[in-house]
Amino acid sequence: MNINQENLAEALKKLNDNYPDLDENNKRSTGSSNVQTITDERYEKIGMKRSRFQNVIYSNCIFKNTAFSASSFQNTTFQNTELSGTSLSCCNFFDCHFLNDTLTDNIYSGNNLSQSNFTACEFYKVQFKSSGFLQSLFYNCNFFEVIFQSSTLEGSSFNGCCFEKVNAGHTSIEFIELSNATLKSVIFPFYQFAYVIGASDLLKKYPKEISFLAGDKEVTCSEYLCQRSNLIFYYLDK
């Protein structure tokens, strides 16, 4: 078939104008060796799967119902930027930063970050709500003033991570692994803490830095330890 380039361009333009392709931005490359700042941009209902982002700062941007699945992020910053209904599953993050001025500035709601790898990343004043981190890996990451609300961290592994003022009291943490972790003022769910791999070591090392939530009641570590016998019967009854 002999294709006229002019006719081809016209046909593609008509298709794009009348039938938008949500995957047209897939496999894109954003950023370079120099840091680039992108401000006040809105990305909604578009696909950026299998893309590469390097040395980029997204400031006051909006990502809503966007697909980043299987993408790579290096030295990428999301600063005061909304992330909602967005897929970040099966992604690799290296030296990335999720930063907000306050905890209520941008609540990361309804996002999927499952089966992703985070290395040397920073989470500062971030609130994750109704988001998934199933079987994700975190290595040498820092969490400061982070809230996990109605989310799931099941099966995720945290190695060499620092947690300060982190509240996971109302989220699922079954079978997460915490190794070589540093904790300061961290809240866990009362009934699920026993399922954490490494829980006993944390109780010994950080008894004054760990507390628990049972409903809306905050429970100290010493009070939790006093309930060990009762908790054994609780788990046997499951």
Short mmCIF file of C-alpha atoms in Angstrom, two decimals:
data_model
loop_
_atom_site.label_atom_id
_atom_site.label_comp_id
_atom_site.label_asym_id
_atom_site.label_seq_id
_atom_site.Cartn_x
_atom_site.Cartn_y
_atom_site.Cartn_z
CA MET A 1 0.00 0.00 0.00
CA ASN A 2 1.45 3.34 -1.10
CA ILE A 3 0.89 5.85 1.73
CA ASN A 4 0.87 9.55 1.02
CA GLN A 5 2.46 11.33 4.01
CA GLU A 6 0.18 14.32 3.64
CA ASN A 7 -2.93 12.13 3.73
CA LEU A 8 -1.51 10.19 6.68
CA ALA A 9 -0.92 13.36 8.69
CA GLU A 10 -4.43 14.61 7.90
CA ALA A 11 -6.02 11.29 8.91
CA LEU A 12 -4.12 11.18 12.20
CA LYS A 13 -5.09 14.77 12.98
CA LYS A 14 -8.77 14.03 12.38
CA LEU A 15 -8.61 10.99 14.63
CA ASN A 16 -6.83 12.93 17.37
CA ASP A 17 -9.27 15.85 17.18
CA ASN A 18 -12.38 13.69 17.30
CA TYR A 19 -11.30 10.52 19.12
CA PRO A 20 -8.62 11.38 21.72
CA ASP A 21 -6.19 8.58 22.48
CA LEU A 22 -5.69 8.38 26.25
CA ASP A 23 -2.45 6.43 25.73
CA GLU A 24 -0.78 8.91 23.42
CA ASN A 25 1.57 10.10 26.17
CA ASN A 26 2.87 6.63 27.02
CA LYS A 27 6.61 5.93 26.84
CA ARG A 28 7.42 9.61 27.15
CA SER A 29 10.65 11.04 28.55
CA THR A 30 10.54 14.12 30.76
CA GLY A 31 13.56 15.95 32.15
CA SER A 32 17.27 16.04 31.39
CA SER A 33 20.61 16.39 33.14
CA ASN A 34 19.52 19.82 34.43
CA VAL A 35 16.68 20.22 36.93
CA GLN A 36 13.46 21.37 35.29
CA THR A 37 10.57 22.94 37.23
CA ILE A 38 7.01 22.49 35.97
CA THR A 39 4.46 24.73 37.71
CA ASP A 40 0.65 24.89 37.81
CA GLU A 41 0.08 22.21 35.19
CA ARG A 42 -2.93 19.88 35.20
CA TYR A 43 -2.76 16.27 34.02
CA GLU A 44 -6.14 14.54 34.00
CA LYS A 45 -7.34 11.26 32.50
CA ILE A 46 -4.20 10.65 30.51
CA GLY A 47 -1.79 7.73 30.28
CA MET A 48 1.93 8.15 30.92
CA LYS A 49 2.76 4.47 31.35
CA ARG A 50 6.26 3.11 30.86
CA SER A 51 7.65 6.65 30.90
CA ARG A 52 10.87 8.12 32.30
CA PHE A 53 11.09 11.17 34.55
CA GLN A 54 14.43 12.62 35.61
CA ASN A 55 15.43 15.82 37.47
CA VAL A 56 11.91 17.23 37.41
CA ILE A 57 10.11 19.32 40.04
CA TYR A 58 6.32 19.37 39.78
CA SER A 59 5.16 22.35 41.83
CA ASN A 60 1.48 23.11 42.49
CA CYS A 61 0.44 20.70 39.77
CA ILE A 62 -2.53 18.33 39.60
CA PHE A 63 -2.41 14.67 38.62
CA LYS A 64 -5.94 13.29 38.57
CA ASN A 65 -6.88 9.84 37.24
CA THR A 66 -3.50 9.59 35.55
CA ALA A 67 -1.66 6.33 34.78
CA PHE A 68 2.10 6.22 35.43
CA SER A 69 2.26 2.41 35.69
CA ALA A 70 5.67 0.80 35.06
CA SER A 71 7.42 4.19 34.87
CA SER A 72 10.79 5.26 36.22
CA PHE A 73 11.35 8.34 38.40
CA GLN A 74 14.78 9.68 39.33
CA ASN A 75 15.27 12.84 41.40
CA THR A 76 11.65 13.77 40.79
CA THR A 77 9.82 16.03 43.25
CA PHE A 78 6.09 16.40 43.77
CA GLN A 79 5.84 19.65 45.72
CA ASN A 80 2.43 20.87 46.90
CA THR A 81 1.03 18.78 44.08
CA GLU A 82 -2.25 16.88 44.04
CA LEU A 83 -2.20 13.15 43.36
CA SER A 84 -5.65 11.56 43.22
CA GLY A 85 -7.00 8.45 41.53
CA THR A 86 -3.58 7.94 39.98
CA SER A 87 -1.79 4.68 39.22
CA LEU A 88 1.87 4.55 40.25
CA SER A 89 2.02 0.78 40.38
CA CYS A 90 5.07 -1.21 39.29
CA CYS A 91 7.16 1.98 39.20
CA ASN A 92 10.75 2.62 40.28
CA PHE A 93 11.47 5.72 42.38
CA PHE A 94 15.03 6.77 43.17
CA ASP A 95 15.87 9.91 45.17
CA CYS A 96 12.32 11.21 44.80
CA HIS A 97 10.51 13.65 47.08
CA PHE A 98 6.85 14.01 48.01
CA LEU A 99 6.60 17.34 49.84
CA ASN A 100 3.80 19.54 51.16
CA ASP A 101 3.81 22.68 53.25
CA THR A 102 1.15 21.23 55.58
CA LEU A 103 -0.52 17.85 56.04
CA THR A 104 -3.83 19.17 54.72
CA ASP A 105 -2.50 20.94 51.62
CA ASN A 106 -2.79 17.93 49.34
CA ILE A 107 -4.31 14.65 50.48
CA TYR A 108 -3.14 11.86 48.20
CA SER A 109 -6.43 10.05 47.72
CA GLY A 110 -7.34 6.85 45.86
CA ASN A 111 -3.88 6.15 44.43
CA ASN A 112 -2.33 2.79 43.59
CA LEU A 113 1.39 2.49 44.43
CA SER A 114 1.46 -1.29 44.67
CA GLN A 115 4.48 -3.38 43.67
CA SER A 116 6.65 -0.29 43.30
CA ASN A 117 10.23 0.24 44.48
CA PHE A 118 11.25 3.33 46.46
CA THR A 119 14.96 3.95 47.11
CA ALA A 120 16.29 6.96 49.08
CA CYS A 121 12.94 8.73 48.82
CA GLU A 122 11.43 11.35 51.12
CA PHE A 123 7.81 11.74 52.24
CA TYR A 124 7.29 15.04 54.06
CA LYS A 125 3.90 16.09 55.43
CA VAL A 126 1.97 13.66 53.25
CA GLN A 127 -1.44 12.12 53.89
CA PHE A 128 -2.35 8.98 51.95
CA LYS A 129 -6.06 8.21 51.96
CA SER A 130 -7.70 5.11 50.46
CA SER A 131 -4.46 4.25 48.68
CA GLY A 132 -2.72 0.93 48.06
CA PHE A 133 0.91 -0.06 48.64
CA LEU A 134 0.56 -3.82 48.24
CA GLN A 135 3.93 -5.59 48.14
CA SER A 136 5.97 -2.44 47.61
CA LEU A 137 9.63 -2.10 48.59
CA PHE A 138 11.12 0.85 50.48
CA TYR A 139 14.86 1.15 51.01
CA ASN A 140 16.52 3.98 52.99
CA CYS A 141 13.42 6.17 52.81
CA ASN A 142 12.39 8.93 55.24
CA PHE A 143 8.83 9.51 56.43
CA PHE A 144 8.13 12.71 58.39
CA GLU A 145 4.62 13.70 59.48
CA VAL A 146 2.93 11.11 57.29
CA ILE A 147 -0.60 9.74 57.75
CA PHE A 148 -1.88 6.54 56.19
CA GLN A 149 -5.68 6.67 56.37
CA SER A 150 -7.89 3.75 55.23
CA SER A 151 -5.05 2.51 53.08
CA THR A 152 -3.21 -0.79 52.77
CA LEU A 153 0.49 -1.51 53.18
CA GLU A 154 0.04 -5.28 53.21
CA GLY A 155 3.09 -7.29 52.27
CA SER A 156 5.34 -4.26 51.82
CA SER A 157 8.95 -4.24 53.00
CA PHE A 158 10.75 -1.31 54.66
CA ASN A 159 14.52 -1.64 55.03
CA GLY A 160 16.63 1.06 56.67
CA CYS A 161 13.75 3.55 56.74
CA CYS A 162 13.19 6.36 59.24
CA PHE A 163 9.71 7.12 60.56
CA GLU A 164 8.97 10.27 62.57
CA LYS A 165 5.47 11.41 63.54
CA VAL A 166 3.87 8.74 61.36
CA ASN A 167 0.28 7.63 61.93
CA ALA A 168 -0.72 4.27 60.46
CA GLY A 169 -3.32 3.60 63.13
CA HIS A 170 -6.19 3.29 60.69
CA THR A 171 -4.62 1.40 57.83
CA SER A 172 -3.84 -2.23 57.02
CA ILE A 173 -0.27 -3.26 57.88
CA GLU A 174 -0.58 -7.04 57.87
CA PHE A 175 2.66 -8.85 57.00
CA ILE A 176 4.70 -5.73 56.38
CA GLU A 177 8.40 -6.08 57.18
CA LEU A 178 10.28 -3.44 59.17
CA SER A 179 14.01 -4.11 59.28
CA ASN A 180 16.74 -1.70 60.44
CA ALA A 181 14.02 0.88 61.01
CA THR A 182 14.26 4.04 63.10
CA LEU A 183 11.04 5.07 64.84
CA LYS A 184 10.07 8.27 66.61
CA SER A 185 6.45 8.88 67.58
CA VAL A 186 4.84 6.23 65.38
CA ILE A 187 1.27 4.93 65.71
CA PHE A 188 0.25 1.42 64.65
CA PRO A 189 -3.16 -0.29 64.58
CA PHE A 190 -3.70 -2.11 67.90
CA TYR A 191 -4.84 -5.47 66.57
CA GLN A 192 -2.62 -5.70 63.49
CA PHE A 193 0.77 -4.91 64.98
CA ALA A 194 1.37 -8.57 65.84
CA TYR A 195 1.36 -9.38 62.13
CA VAL A 196 4.32 -7.05 61.47
CA ILE A 197 7.54 -8.90 60.69
CA GLY A 198 10.05 -7.53 63.18
CA ALA A 199 7.39 -6.34 65.67
CA SER A 200 9.03 -7.86 68.76
CA ASP A 201 12.36 -6.18 68.00
CA LEU A 202 10.63 -2.82 67.62
CA LEU A 203 8.86 -3.21 70.97
CA LYS A 204 12.19 -3.84 72.67
CA LYS A 205 14.06 -1.05 70.91
CA TYR A 206 11.44 1.71 70.78
CA PRO A 207 8.98 1.22 73.67
CA LYS A 208 8.63 4.97 74.22
CA GLU A 209 8.27 5.83 70.53
CA ILE A 210 5.46 3.41 69.65
CA SER A 211 1.76 3.71 70.42
CA PHE A 212 -1.38 2.12 69.04
CA LEU A 213 -4.90 3.01 68.00
CA ALA A 214 -7.87 0.86 69.00
CA GLY A 215 -10.75 2.68 67.34
CA ASP A 216 -10.12 6.29 68.36
CA LYS A 217 -8.38 5.35 71.60
CA GLU A 218 -4.61 5.77 71.68
CA VAL A 219 -2.84 3.04 73.63
CA THR A 220 0.69 3.32 75.00
CA CYS A 221 3.27 0.63 74.38
CA SER A 222 3.30 -0.41 78.06
CA GLU A 223 -0.49 -0.79 78.07
CA TYR A 224 -0.28 -2.83 74.88
CA LEU A 225 2.27 -5.18 76.44
CA CYS A 226 -0.03 -5.68 79.44
CA GLN A 227 -2.64 -7.05 77.04
CA ARG A 228 -0.41 -9.73 75.53
CA SER A 229 -2.23 -12.64 77.18
CA ASN A 230 -5.63 -11.35 76.11
CA LEU A 231 -4.36 -10.72 72.60
CA ILE A 232 -3.17 -14.31 72.28
CA PHE A 233 -6.74 -15.46 72.94
CA TYR A 234 -7.98 -12.87 70.45
CA TYR A 235 -5.79 -14.29 67.68
CA LEU A 236 -6.61 -17.90 68.61
CA ASP A 237 -10.28 -17.04 68.19
CA LYS A 238 -9.72 -15.77 64.64
#
